[in-house]
Tab-separated table of C-alpha atoms in Angstrom:
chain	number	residue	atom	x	y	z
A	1	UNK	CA	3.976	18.021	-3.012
A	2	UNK	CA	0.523	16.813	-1.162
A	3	UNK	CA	1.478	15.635	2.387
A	4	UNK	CA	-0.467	13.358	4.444
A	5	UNK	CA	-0.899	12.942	8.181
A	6	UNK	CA	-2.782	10.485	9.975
A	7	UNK	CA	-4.300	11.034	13.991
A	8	UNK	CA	-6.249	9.329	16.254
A	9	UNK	CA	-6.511	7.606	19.220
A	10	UNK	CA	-3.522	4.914	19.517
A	11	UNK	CA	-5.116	2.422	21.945
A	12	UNK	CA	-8.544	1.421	21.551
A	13	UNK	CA	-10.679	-0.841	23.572
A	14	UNK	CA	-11.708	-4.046	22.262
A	15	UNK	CA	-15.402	-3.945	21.174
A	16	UNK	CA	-14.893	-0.650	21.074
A	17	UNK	CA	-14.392	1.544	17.467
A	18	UNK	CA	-11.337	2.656	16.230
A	19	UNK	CA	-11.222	6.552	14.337
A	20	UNK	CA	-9.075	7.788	12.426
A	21	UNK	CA	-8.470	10.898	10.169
A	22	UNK	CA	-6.143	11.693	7.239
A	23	UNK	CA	-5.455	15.603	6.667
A	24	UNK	CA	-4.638	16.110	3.117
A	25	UNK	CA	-2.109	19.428	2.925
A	26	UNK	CA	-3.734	20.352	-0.530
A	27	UNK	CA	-7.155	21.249	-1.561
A	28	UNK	CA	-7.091	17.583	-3.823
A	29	UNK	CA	-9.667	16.049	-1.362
A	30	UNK	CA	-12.217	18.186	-3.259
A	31	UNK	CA	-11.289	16.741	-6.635
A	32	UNK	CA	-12.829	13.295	-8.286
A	33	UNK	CA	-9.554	12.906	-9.647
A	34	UNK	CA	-8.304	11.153	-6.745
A	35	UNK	CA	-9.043	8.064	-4.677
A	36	UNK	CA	-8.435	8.070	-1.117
A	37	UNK	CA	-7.547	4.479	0.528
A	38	UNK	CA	-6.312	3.108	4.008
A	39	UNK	CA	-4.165	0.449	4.328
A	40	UNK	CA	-3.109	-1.322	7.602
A	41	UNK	CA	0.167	-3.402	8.683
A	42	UNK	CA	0.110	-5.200	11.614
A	43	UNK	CA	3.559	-5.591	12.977
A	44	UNK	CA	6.201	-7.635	11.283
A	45	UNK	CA	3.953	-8.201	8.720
A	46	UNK	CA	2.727	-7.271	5.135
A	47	UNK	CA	-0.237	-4.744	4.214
A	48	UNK	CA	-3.678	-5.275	4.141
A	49	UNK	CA	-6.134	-3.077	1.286
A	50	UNK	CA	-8.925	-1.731	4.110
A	51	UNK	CA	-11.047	0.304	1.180
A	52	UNK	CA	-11.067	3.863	-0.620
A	53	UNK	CA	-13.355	6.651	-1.292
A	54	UNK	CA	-13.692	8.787	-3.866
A	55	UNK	CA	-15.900	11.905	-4.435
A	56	UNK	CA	-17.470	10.980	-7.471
A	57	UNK	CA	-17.627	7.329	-6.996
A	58	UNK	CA	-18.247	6.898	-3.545
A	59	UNK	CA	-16.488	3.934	-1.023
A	60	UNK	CA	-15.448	0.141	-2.016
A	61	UNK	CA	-14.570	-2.132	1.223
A	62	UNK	CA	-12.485	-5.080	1.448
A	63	UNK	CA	-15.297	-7.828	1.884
A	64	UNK	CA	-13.555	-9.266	4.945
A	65	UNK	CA	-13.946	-5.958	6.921
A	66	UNK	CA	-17.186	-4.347	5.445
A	67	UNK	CA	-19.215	-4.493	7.511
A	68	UNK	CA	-17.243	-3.113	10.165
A	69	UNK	CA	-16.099	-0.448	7.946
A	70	UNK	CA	-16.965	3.224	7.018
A	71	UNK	CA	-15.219	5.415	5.519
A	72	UNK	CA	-16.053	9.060	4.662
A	73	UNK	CA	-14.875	12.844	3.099
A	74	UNK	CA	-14.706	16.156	4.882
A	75	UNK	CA	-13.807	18.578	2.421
A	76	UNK	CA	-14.084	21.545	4.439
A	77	UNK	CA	-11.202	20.431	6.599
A	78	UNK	CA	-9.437	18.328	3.407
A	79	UNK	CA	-9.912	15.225	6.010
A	80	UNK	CA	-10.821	11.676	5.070
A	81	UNK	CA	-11.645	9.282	7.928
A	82	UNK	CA	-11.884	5.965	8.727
A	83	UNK	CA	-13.994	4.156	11.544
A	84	UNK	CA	-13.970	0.648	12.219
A	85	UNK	CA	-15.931	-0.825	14.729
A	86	UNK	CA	-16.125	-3.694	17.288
A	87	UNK	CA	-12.398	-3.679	17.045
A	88	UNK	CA	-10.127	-7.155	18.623
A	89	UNK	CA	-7.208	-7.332	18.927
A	90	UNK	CA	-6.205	-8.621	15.277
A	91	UNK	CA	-7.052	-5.110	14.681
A	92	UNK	CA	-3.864	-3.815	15.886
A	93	UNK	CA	-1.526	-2.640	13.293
A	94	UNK	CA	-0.274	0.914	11.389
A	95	UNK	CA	-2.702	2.323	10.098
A	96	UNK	CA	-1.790	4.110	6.454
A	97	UNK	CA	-3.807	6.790	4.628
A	98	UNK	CA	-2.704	6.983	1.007
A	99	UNK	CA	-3.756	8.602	-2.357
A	100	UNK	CA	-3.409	7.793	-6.303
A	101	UNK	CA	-5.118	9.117	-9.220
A	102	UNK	CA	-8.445	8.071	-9.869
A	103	UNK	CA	-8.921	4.622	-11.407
A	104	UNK	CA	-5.684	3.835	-10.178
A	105	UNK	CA	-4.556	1.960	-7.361
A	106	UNK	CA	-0.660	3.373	-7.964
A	107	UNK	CA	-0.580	5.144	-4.108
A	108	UNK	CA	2.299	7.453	-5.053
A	109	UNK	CA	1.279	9.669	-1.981
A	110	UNK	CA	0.968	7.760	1.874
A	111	UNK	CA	0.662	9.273	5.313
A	112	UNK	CA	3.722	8.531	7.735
A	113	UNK	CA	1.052	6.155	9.771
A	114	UNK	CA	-0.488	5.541	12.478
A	115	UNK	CA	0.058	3.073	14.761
A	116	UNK	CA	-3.339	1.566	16.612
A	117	UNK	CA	-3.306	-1.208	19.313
A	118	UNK	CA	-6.279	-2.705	20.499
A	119	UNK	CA	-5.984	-3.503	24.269
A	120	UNK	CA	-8.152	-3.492	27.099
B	1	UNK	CA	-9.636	-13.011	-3.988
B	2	UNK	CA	-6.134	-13.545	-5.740
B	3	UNK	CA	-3.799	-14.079	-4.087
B	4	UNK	CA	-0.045	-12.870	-4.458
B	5	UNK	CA	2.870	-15.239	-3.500
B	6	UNK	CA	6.371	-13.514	-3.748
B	7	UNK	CA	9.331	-15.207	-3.881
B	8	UNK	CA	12.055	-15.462	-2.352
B	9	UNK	CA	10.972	-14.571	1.191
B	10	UNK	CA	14.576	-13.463	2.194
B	11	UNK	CA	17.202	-12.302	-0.857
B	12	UNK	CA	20.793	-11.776	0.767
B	13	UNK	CA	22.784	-10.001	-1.798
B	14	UNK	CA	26.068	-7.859	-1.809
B	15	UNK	CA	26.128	-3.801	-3.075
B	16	UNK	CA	26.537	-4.270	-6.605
B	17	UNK	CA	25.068	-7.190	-6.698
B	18	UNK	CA	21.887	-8.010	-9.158
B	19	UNK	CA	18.384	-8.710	-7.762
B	20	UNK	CA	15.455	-10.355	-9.112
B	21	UNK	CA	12.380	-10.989	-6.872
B	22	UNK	CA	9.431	-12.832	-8.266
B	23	UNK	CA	5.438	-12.046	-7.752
B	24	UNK	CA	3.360	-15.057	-8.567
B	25	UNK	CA	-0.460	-14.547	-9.329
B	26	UNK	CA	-3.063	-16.791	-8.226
B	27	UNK	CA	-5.144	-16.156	-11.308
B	28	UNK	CA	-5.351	-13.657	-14.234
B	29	UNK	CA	-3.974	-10.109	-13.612
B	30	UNK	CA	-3.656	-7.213	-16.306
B	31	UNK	CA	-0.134	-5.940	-16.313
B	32	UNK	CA	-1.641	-2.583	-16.214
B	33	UNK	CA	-2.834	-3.317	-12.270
B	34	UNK	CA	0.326	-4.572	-11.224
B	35	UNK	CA	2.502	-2.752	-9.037
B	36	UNK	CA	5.584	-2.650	-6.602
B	37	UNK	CA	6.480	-1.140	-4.046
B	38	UNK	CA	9.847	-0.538	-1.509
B	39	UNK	CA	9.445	-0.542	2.019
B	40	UNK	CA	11.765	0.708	4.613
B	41	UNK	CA	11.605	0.130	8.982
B	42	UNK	CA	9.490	3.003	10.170
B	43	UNK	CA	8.784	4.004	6.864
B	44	UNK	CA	5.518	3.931	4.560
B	45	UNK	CA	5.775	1.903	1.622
B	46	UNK	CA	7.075	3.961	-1.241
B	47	UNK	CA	5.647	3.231	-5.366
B	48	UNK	CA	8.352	1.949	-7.191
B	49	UNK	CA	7.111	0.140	-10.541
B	50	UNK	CA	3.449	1.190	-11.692
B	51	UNK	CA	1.801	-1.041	-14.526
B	52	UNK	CA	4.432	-3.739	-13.899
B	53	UNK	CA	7.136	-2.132	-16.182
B	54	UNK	CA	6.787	1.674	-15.931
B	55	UNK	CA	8.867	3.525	-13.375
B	56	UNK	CA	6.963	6.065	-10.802
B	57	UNK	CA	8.813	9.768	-10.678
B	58	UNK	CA	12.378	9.608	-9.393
B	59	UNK	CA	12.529	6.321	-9.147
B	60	UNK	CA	16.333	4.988	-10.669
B	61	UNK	CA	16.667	3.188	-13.664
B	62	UNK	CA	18.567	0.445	-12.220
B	63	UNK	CA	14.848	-0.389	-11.088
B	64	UNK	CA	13.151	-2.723	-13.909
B	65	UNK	CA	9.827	-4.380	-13.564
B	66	UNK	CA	8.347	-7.282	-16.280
B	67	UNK	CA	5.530	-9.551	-16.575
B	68	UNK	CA	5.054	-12.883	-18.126
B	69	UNK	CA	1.989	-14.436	-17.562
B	70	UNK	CA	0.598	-14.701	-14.250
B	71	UNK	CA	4.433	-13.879	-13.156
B	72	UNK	CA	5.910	-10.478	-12.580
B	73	UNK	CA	9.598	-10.005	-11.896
B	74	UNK	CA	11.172	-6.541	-10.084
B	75	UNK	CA	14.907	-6.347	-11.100
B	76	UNK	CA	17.307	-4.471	-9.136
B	77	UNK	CA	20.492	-3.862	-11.445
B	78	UNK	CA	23.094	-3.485	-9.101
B	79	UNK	CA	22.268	-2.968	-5.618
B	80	UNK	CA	22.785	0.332	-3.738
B	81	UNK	CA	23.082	0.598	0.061
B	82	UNK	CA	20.009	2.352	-0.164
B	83	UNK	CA	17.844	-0.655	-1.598
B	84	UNK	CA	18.207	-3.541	1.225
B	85	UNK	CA	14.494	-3.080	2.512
B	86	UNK	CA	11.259	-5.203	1.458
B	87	UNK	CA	9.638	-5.233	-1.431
B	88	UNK	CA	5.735	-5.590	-2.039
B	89	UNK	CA	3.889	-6.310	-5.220
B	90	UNK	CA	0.204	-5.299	-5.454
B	91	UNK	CA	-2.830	-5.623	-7.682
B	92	UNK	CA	-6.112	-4.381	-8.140
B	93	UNK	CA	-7.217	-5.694	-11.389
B	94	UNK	CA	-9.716	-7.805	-8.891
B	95	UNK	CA	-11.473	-6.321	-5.614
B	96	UNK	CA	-10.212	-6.939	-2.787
B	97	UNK	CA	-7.058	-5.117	-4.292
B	98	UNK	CA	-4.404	-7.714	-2.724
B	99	UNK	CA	-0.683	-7.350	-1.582
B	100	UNK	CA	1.975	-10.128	-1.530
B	101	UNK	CA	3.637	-10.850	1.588
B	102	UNK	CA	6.631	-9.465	0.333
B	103	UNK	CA	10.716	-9.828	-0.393
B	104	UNK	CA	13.270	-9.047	1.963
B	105	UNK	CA	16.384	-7.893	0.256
B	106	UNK	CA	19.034	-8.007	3.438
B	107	UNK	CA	23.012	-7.272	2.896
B	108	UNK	CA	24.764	-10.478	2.958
């Protein structure tokens, strides 16, 4: 079964951007038959749809973060990433990667997460 | 954006006991973009009910999911040890996709 693992920095500046990446174990990144989404929790409390990407489609953002948000594909090392930038500290949470079949939002595959705090 | 209120925000329930947690929508949502999930401490959220009735792979039948409405229901049979953790309902039938703020089901 596809496994995925999220990395990156787990303290971040405020102002500053946050990265992270999401290493797919299988070659699916490559396919258009999957949609690749992050998802965040900020402690204690419930989850938050950040946006997804998908090959063939490209990305859709959650309004309320766009235009901090970018999200992009590197199928030569089956990684999708996530940057967000001019981070607070609101920004702090886990940090989920997750998959589901394309024009689906069923995420029957998530990474373990990531936890991220912003602090200065 | 619509907006998901689940209900109750705490369930305490015995092993064995039956458990029926309520997702209210805020407007319109196809059944077919409805979706639950289980969440455990430490733990990523895990897909339990897909299309608000069908049941992902492996996931037991005491697990039931309906819809009425703008109201979907997630029906434990009888509880299992294993099931005391919070539940989340999701849909993306409208961008942003939207999660409620989920159901605690606790051991009493």
């Amino acid at each position: 079964q596809v496994q995925l693992q999220e990395s990156g920095p787990g303290l971040v500046k405020p102002s500053e951007t946050l990265s992270l990446t999401c290493t797919v174990s299988d070659g699916s990144i490559s396919s258009d038959s999957y949609y690749w989404t992050w998802i965040r929790q900020p402690a204690g409390k419930g989850l938050e749809w950040i946006g997804r990407f998908s090959t063939s489609e490209g990305t859709n953002y959650n309004p309320s973060l766009k235009s901090r948000v970018t999200m992009s594909v590197d199928t030569s090392k089956k990684q999708f990433s996530l940057k967000l930038t001019s981070v607070t500290a609101a920004d702090t949470a886990v940090y989920y990667c997750a998959r589901s079949v394309a024009g689906t939002a069923d995420f029957d595959c998530w990474g373990q997460g990531a936890l991220v705090t912003v602090s200065s | 954006e619509i907006v998901l209120t689940q209900s109750p925000g705490t369930l305490s329930l015995s092993p064995g006991e039956r458990a029926t947690l309520s997702c209210r929508a805020s407007q319109s949502v196809r059944s077919k973009y409805l979706v639950w999930y289980q969440q455990k401490p430490g733990q990523a959220p895990r897909l339990l009910i897909y299309g608000a009735s069908s049941r992902a792979t492996g996931i037991p039948d005491r697990f039931s999911g309906s819809a009425s409405g703008t109201d979907f229901t997630l029906t434990i049979s009888r509880l299992e040890p294993e099931d005391f953790a919070v539940y989340y309902c999701h849909q993306y039938d409208s961008s942003p996709q939207t999660f409620g703020q989920g159901t605690k089901v606790e051991i009493k």
